[in-house]
mmCIF file of C-alpha atoms in Angstrom:
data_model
loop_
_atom_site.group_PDB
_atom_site.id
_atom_site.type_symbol
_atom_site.label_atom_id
_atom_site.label_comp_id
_atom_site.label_asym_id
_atom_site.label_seq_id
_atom_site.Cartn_x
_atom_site.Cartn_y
_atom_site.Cartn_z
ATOM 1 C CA UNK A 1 -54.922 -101.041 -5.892
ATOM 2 C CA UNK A 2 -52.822 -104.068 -5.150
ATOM 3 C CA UNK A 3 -52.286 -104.424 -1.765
ATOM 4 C CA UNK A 4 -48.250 -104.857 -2.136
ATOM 5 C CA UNK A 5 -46.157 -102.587 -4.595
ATOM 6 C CA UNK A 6 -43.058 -102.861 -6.142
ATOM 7 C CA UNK A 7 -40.762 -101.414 -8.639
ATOM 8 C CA UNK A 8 -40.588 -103.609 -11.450
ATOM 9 C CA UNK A 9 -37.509 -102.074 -12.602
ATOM 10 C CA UNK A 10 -35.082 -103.136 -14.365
ATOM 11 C CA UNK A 11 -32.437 -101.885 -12.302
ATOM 12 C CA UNK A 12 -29.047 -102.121 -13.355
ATOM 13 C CA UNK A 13 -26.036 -100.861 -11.220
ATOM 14 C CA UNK A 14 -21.928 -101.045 -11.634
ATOM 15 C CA UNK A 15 -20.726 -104.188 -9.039
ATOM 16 C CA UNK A 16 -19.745 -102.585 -5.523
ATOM 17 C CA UNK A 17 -22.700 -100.128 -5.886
ATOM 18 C CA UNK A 18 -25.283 -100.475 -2.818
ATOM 19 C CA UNK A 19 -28.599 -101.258 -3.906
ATOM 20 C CA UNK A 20 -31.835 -100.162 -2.398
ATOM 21 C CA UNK A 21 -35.164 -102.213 -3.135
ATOM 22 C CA UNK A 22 -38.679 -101.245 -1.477
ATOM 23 C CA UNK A 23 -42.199 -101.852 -1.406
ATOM 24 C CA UNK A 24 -45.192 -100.486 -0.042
ATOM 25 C CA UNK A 25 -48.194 -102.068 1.354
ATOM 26 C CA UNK A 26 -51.932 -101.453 2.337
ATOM 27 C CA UNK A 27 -52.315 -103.925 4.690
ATOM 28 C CA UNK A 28 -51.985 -102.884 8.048
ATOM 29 C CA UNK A 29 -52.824 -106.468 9.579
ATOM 30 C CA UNK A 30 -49.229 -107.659 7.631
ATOM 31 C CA UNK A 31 -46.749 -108.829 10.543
ATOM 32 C CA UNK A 32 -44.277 -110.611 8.664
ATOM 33 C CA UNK A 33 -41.848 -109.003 5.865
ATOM 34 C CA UNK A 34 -39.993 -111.248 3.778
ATOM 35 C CA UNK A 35 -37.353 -110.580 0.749
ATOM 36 C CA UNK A 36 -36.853 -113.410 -1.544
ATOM 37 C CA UNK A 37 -34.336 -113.474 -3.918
ATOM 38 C CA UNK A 38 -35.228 -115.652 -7.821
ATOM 39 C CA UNK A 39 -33.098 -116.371 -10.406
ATOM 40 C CA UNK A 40 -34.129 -117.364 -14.080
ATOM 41 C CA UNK A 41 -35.984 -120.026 -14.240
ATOM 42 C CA UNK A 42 -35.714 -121.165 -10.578
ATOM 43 C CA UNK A 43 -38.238 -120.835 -7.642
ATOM 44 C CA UNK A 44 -38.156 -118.100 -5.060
ATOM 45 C CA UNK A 45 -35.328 -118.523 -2.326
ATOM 46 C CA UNK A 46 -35.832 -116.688 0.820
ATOM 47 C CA UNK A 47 -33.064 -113.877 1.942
ATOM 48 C CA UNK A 48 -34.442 -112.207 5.037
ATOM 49 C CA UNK A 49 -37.330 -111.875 7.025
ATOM 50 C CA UNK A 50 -38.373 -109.560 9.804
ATOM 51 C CA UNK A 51 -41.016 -109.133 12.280
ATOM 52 C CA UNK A 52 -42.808 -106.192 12.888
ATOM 53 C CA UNK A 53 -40.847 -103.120 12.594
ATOM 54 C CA UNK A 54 -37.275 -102.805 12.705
ATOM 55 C CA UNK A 55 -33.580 -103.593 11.196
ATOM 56 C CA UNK A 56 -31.804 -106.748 10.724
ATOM 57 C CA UNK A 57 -28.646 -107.535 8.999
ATOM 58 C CA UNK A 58 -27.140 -110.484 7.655
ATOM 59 C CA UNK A 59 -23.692 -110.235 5.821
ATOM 60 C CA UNK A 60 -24.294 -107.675 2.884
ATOM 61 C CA UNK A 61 -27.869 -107.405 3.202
ATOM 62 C CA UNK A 62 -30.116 -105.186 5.653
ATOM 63 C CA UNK A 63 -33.484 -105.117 5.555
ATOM 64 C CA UNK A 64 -35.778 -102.260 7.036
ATOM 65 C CA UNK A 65 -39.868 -102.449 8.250
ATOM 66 C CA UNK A 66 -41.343 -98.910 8.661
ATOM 67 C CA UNK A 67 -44.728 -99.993 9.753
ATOM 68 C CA UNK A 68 -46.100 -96.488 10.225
ATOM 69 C CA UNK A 69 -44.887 -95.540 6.204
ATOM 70 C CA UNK A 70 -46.268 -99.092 5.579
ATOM 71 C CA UNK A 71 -42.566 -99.443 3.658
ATOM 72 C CA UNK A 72 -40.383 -102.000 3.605
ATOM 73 C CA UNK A 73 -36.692 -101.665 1.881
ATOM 74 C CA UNK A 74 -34.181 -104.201 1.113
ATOM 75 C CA UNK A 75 -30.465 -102.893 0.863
ATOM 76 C CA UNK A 76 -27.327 -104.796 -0.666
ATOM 77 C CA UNK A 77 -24.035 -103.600 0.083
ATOM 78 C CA UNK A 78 -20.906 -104.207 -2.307
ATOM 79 C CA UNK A 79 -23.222 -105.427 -5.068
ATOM 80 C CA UNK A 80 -21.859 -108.530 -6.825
ATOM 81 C CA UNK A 81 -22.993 -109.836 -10.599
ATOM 82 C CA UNK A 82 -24.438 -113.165 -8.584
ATOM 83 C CA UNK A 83 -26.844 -110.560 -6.679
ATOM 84 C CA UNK A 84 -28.052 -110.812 -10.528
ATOM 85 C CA UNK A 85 -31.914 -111.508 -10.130
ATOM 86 C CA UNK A 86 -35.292 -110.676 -9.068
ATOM 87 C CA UNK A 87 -36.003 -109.574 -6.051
ATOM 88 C CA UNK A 88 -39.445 -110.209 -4.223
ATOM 89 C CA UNK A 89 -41.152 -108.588 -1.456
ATOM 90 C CA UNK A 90 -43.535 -110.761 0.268
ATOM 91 C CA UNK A 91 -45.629 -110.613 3.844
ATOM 92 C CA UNK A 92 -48.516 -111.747 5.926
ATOM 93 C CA UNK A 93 -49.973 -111.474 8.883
ATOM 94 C CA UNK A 94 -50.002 -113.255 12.072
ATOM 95 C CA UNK A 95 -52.132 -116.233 12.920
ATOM 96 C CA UNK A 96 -55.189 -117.194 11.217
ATOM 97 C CA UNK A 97 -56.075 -120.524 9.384
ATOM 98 C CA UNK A 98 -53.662 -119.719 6.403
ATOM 99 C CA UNK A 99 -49.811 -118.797 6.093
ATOM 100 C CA UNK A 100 -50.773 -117.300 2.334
ATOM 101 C CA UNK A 101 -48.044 -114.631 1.851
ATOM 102 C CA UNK A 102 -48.694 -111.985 -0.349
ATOM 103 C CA UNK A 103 -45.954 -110.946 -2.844
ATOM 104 C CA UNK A 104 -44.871 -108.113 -4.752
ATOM 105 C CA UNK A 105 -44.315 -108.190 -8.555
ATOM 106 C CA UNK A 106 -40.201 -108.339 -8.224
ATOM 107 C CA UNK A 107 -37.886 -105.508 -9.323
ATOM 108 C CA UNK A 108 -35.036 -107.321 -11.583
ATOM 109 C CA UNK A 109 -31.332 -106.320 -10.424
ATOM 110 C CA UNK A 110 -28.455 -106.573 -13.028
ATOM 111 C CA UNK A 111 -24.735 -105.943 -11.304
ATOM 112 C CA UNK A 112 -22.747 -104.983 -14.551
ATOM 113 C CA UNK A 113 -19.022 -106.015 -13.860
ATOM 114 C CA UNK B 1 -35.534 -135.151 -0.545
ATOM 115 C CA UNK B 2 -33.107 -132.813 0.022
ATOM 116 C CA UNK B 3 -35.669 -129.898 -1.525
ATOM 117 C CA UNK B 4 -38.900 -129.602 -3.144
ATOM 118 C CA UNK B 5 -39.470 -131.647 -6.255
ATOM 119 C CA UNK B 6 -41.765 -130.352 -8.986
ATOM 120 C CA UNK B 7 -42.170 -132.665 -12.207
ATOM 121 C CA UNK B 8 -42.490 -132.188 -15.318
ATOM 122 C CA UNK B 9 -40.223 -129.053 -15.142
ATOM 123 C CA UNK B 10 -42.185 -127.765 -18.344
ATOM 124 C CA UNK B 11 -45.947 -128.852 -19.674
ATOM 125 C CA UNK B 12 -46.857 -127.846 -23.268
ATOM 126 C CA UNK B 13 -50.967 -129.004 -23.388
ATOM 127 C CA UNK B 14 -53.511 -127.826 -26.226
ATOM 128 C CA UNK B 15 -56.521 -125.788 -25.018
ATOM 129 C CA UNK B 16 -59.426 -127.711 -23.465
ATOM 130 C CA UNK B 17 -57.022 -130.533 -22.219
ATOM 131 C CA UNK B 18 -56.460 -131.881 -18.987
ATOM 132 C CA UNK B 19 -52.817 -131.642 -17.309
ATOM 133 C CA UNK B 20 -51.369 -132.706 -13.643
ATOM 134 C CA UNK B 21 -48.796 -131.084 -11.963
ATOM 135 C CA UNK B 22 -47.018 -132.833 -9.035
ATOM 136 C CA UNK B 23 -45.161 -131.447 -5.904
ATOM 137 C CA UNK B 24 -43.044 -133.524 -3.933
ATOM 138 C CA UNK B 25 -42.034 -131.738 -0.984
ATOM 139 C CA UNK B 26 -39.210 -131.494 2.058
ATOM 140 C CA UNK B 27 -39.405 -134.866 3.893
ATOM 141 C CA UNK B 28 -41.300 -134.383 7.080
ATOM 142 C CA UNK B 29 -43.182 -130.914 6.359
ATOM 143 C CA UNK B 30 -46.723 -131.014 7.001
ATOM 144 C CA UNK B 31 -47.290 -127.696 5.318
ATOM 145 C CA UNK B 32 -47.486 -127.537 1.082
ATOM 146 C CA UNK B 33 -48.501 -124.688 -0.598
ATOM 147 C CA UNK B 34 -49.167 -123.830 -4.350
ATOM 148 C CA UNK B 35 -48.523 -120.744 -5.898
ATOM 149 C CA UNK B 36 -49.256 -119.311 -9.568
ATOM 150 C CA UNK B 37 -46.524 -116.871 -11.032
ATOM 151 C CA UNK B 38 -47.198 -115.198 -14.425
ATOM 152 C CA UNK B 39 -44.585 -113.451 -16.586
ATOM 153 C CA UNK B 40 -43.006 -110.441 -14.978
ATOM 154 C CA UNK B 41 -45.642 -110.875 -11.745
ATOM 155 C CA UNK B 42 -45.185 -112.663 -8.042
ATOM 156 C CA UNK B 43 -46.404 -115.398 -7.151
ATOM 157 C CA UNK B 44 -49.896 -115.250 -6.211
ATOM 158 C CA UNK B 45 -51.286 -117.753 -3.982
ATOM 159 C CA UNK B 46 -53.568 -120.842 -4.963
ATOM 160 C CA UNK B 47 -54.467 -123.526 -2.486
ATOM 161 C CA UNK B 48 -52.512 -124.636 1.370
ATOM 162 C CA UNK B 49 -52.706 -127.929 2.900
ATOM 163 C CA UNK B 50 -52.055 -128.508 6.560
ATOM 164 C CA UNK B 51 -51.293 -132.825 6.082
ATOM 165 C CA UNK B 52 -54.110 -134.084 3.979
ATOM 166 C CA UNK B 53 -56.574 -131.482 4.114
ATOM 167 C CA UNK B 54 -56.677 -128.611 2.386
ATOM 168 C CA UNK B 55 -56.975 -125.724 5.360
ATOM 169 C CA UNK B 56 -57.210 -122.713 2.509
ATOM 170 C CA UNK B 57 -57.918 -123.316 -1.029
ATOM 171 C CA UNK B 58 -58.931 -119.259 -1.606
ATOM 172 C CA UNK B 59 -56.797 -118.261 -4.167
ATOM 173 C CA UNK B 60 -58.251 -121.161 -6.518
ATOM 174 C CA UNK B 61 -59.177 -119.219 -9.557
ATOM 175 C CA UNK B 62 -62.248 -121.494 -10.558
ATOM 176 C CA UNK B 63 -63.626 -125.007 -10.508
ATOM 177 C CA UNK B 64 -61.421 -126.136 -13.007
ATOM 178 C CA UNK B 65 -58.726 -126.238 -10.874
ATOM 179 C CA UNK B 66 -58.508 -128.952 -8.226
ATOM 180 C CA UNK B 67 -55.577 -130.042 -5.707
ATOM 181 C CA UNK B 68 -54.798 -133.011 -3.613
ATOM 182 C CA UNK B 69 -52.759 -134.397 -0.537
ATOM 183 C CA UNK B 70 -53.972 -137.499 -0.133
ATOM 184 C CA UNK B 71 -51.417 -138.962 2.390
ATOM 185 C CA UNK B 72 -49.793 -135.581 2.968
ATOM 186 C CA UNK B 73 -46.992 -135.990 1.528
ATOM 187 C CA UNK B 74 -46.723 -135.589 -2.538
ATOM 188 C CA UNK B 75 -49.605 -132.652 -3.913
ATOM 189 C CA UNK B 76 -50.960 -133.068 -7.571
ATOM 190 C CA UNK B 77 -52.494 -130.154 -9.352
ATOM 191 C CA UNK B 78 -55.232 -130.753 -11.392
ATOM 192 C CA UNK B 79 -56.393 -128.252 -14.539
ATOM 193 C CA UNK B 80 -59.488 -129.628 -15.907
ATOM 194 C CA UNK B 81 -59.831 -127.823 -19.975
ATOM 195 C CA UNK B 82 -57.380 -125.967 -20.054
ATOM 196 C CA UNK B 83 -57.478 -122.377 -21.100
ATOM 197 C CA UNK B 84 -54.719 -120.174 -22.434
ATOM 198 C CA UNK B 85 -54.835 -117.390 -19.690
ATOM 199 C CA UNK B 86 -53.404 -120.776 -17.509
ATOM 200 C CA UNK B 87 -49.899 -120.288 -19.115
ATOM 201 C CA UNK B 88 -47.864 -119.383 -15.845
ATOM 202 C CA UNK B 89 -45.419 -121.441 -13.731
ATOM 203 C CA UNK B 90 -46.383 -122.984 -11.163
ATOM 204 C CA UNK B 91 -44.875 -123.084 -7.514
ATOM 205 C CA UNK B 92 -45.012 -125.501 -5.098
ATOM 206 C CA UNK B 93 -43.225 -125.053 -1.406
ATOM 207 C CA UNK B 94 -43.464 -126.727 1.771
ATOM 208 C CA UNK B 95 -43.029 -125.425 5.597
ATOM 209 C CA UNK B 96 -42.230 -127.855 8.427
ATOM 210 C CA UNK B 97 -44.407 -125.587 10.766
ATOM 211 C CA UNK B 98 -46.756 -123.229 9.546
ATOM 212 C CA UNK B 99 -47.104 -121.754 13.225
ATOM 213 C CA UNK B 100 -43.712 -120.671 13.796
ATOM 214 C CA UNK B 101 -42.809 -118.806 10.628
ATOM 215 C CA UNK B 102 -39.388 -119.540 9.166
ATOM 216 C CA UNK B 103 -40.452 -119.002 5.440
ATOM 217 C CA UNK B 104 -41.019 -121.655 2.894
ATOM 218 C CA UNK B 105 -39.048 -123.790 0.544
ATOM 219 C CA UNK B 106 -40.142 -123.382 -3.037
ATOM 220 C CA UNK B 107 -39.337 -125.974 -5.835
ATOM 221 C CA UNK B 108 -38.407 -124.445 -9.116
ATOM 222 C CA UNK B 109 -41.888 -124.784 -10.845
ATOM 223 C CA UNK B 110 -43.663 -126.341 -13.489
ATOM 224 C CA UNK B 111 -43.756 -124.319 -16.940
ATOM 225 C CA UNK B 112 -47.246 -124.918 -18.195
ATOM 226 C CA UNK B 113 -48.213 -123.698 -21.908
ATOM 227 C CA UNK B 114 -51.078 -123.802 -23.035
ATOM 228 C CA UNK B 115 -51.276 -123.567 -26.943
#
C-alpha cells in the first residue's frame, strides 16, 4: 500500500463547476499537507499548504486536513479552463534530517468551456 | 536566477550510456532537492542537499546513480549505464530554509529517454 493515495482521474467538469480533489494517507507522523498544481510539461507549482488539521482559503481555493480520517481535500470554486492540470497531493512530517515530501500520483482536471 | 534552471530540458541517451543532468537553483537557497517523476506518477524523491553535503540521499534507487553540490550552489545528476526503466523526468527544486517550511521551487525537469 502506498502510503499517499490519489485519484488519478481524469476528471473533467463544465467551467464554474466546484471541484473537489482528495487523498488519503497512512502516515500518521505527516504534519505538513501540500497541493501542488502541474501543467504539461512544466514542474510542480505549489497552491496551498496547511499545518496540521484545519481549513484555509486563498481566493477560489480551500483546502481541508482531517487528521483523524487521515484525508486531505482540495476544493476549487468557479472552475476556470486555466485550473486545466494535474493536481498533486504532497506531505511530510515535522523535523528530522530530511524535508523529503511524499506525493500522490496527481488526479488530471480538464474545465471544458 | 529568477527560478530554478534545469538543462538540457530533454536527454535522448542509448542504454548502457552515461548522462548528466544539471540543476541550477534560486540564488541564495541552501536547500536542493531531486525528484524522479514517471509517466502518470508523482514525483518520488531521490537525493537532498543541505549546502554541499548531501544530508539524505535515501530515495537513490542504486549505485548507478550519483549527485553532487560541490560549492552548493549548481547540483549535477549523474546516471552511470543507463537502463531503460530510467526514462522519467527529472525534478530539481530548491528551498531557502528547509526548517521553516514554505514549500519548494521546482524547475520544469529534464526529459531523459533512454532508447
Amino acid at each position: 500500500q502506498k502510503e499517499v493515495e490519489q485519484d488519478p482521474g481524469p476528471l473533467s467538469v463544465p467551467e464554474g463547476a466546484i471541484v473537489s480533489l482528495n487523498c488519503t494517507y497512512s502516515n500518521s507522523a505527516f504534519q505538513y499537507f501540500m497541493w501542488y498544481r502541474q501543467y504539461s510539461r512544466k514542474g510542480p507549482e505549489l497552491l496551498m499548504y496547511t499545518y496540521s488539521s484545519g481549513n484555509k482559503e486563498d481566493g477560489r481555493f480551500t483546502a481541508q486536513v482531517d487528521k483523524s480520517s487521515k484525508y486531505i481535500s482540495l476544493f476549487i470554486r468557479d472552475s476556470q479552463p486555466s485550473d486545466s492540470a494535474t493536481y498533486l497531493c504532497a506531505m511530510r512530517g515535522q523535523g528530522g534530517a530530511t524535508n523529503k515530501l511524499i506525493f500522490g500520483t496527481g488526479t488530471l482536471l480538464a474545465v471544458q468551456p | 536566477g529568477a527560478g530554478v534552471s534545469q538543462t538540457p530540458s530533454n536527454k535522448v541517451t542509448e542504454k548502457g550510456k552515461y548522462v548528466e543532468l544539471r540543476c541550477d537553483p534560486i540564488s541564495g537557497h541552501t536547500a536542493l532537492y531531486w525528484y524522479r517523476q514517471s509517466l502518470g506518477q508523482g514525483p518520488e524523491f531521490l537525493i537532498y542537499f543541505q549546502g554541499t553535503g548531501a544530508a539524505d540521499d535515501s530515495g537513490l534507487p542504486n549505485d548507478r546513480f550519483f549527485a553532487v553540490r560541490p560549492e552548493g550552489s549548481v547540483s549535477t545528476l549523474k546516471i552511470q549505464r543507463t537502463e531503460r526503466g530510467d526514462s522519467a523526468v527529472y525534478l530539481c527544486a530548491s528551498s531557502l530554509n528547509p526548517a521553516a517550511f514554505e514549500g519548494y521551487t521546482f524547475g520544469s525537469g529534464t526529459r531523459l529517454t533512454v532508447v
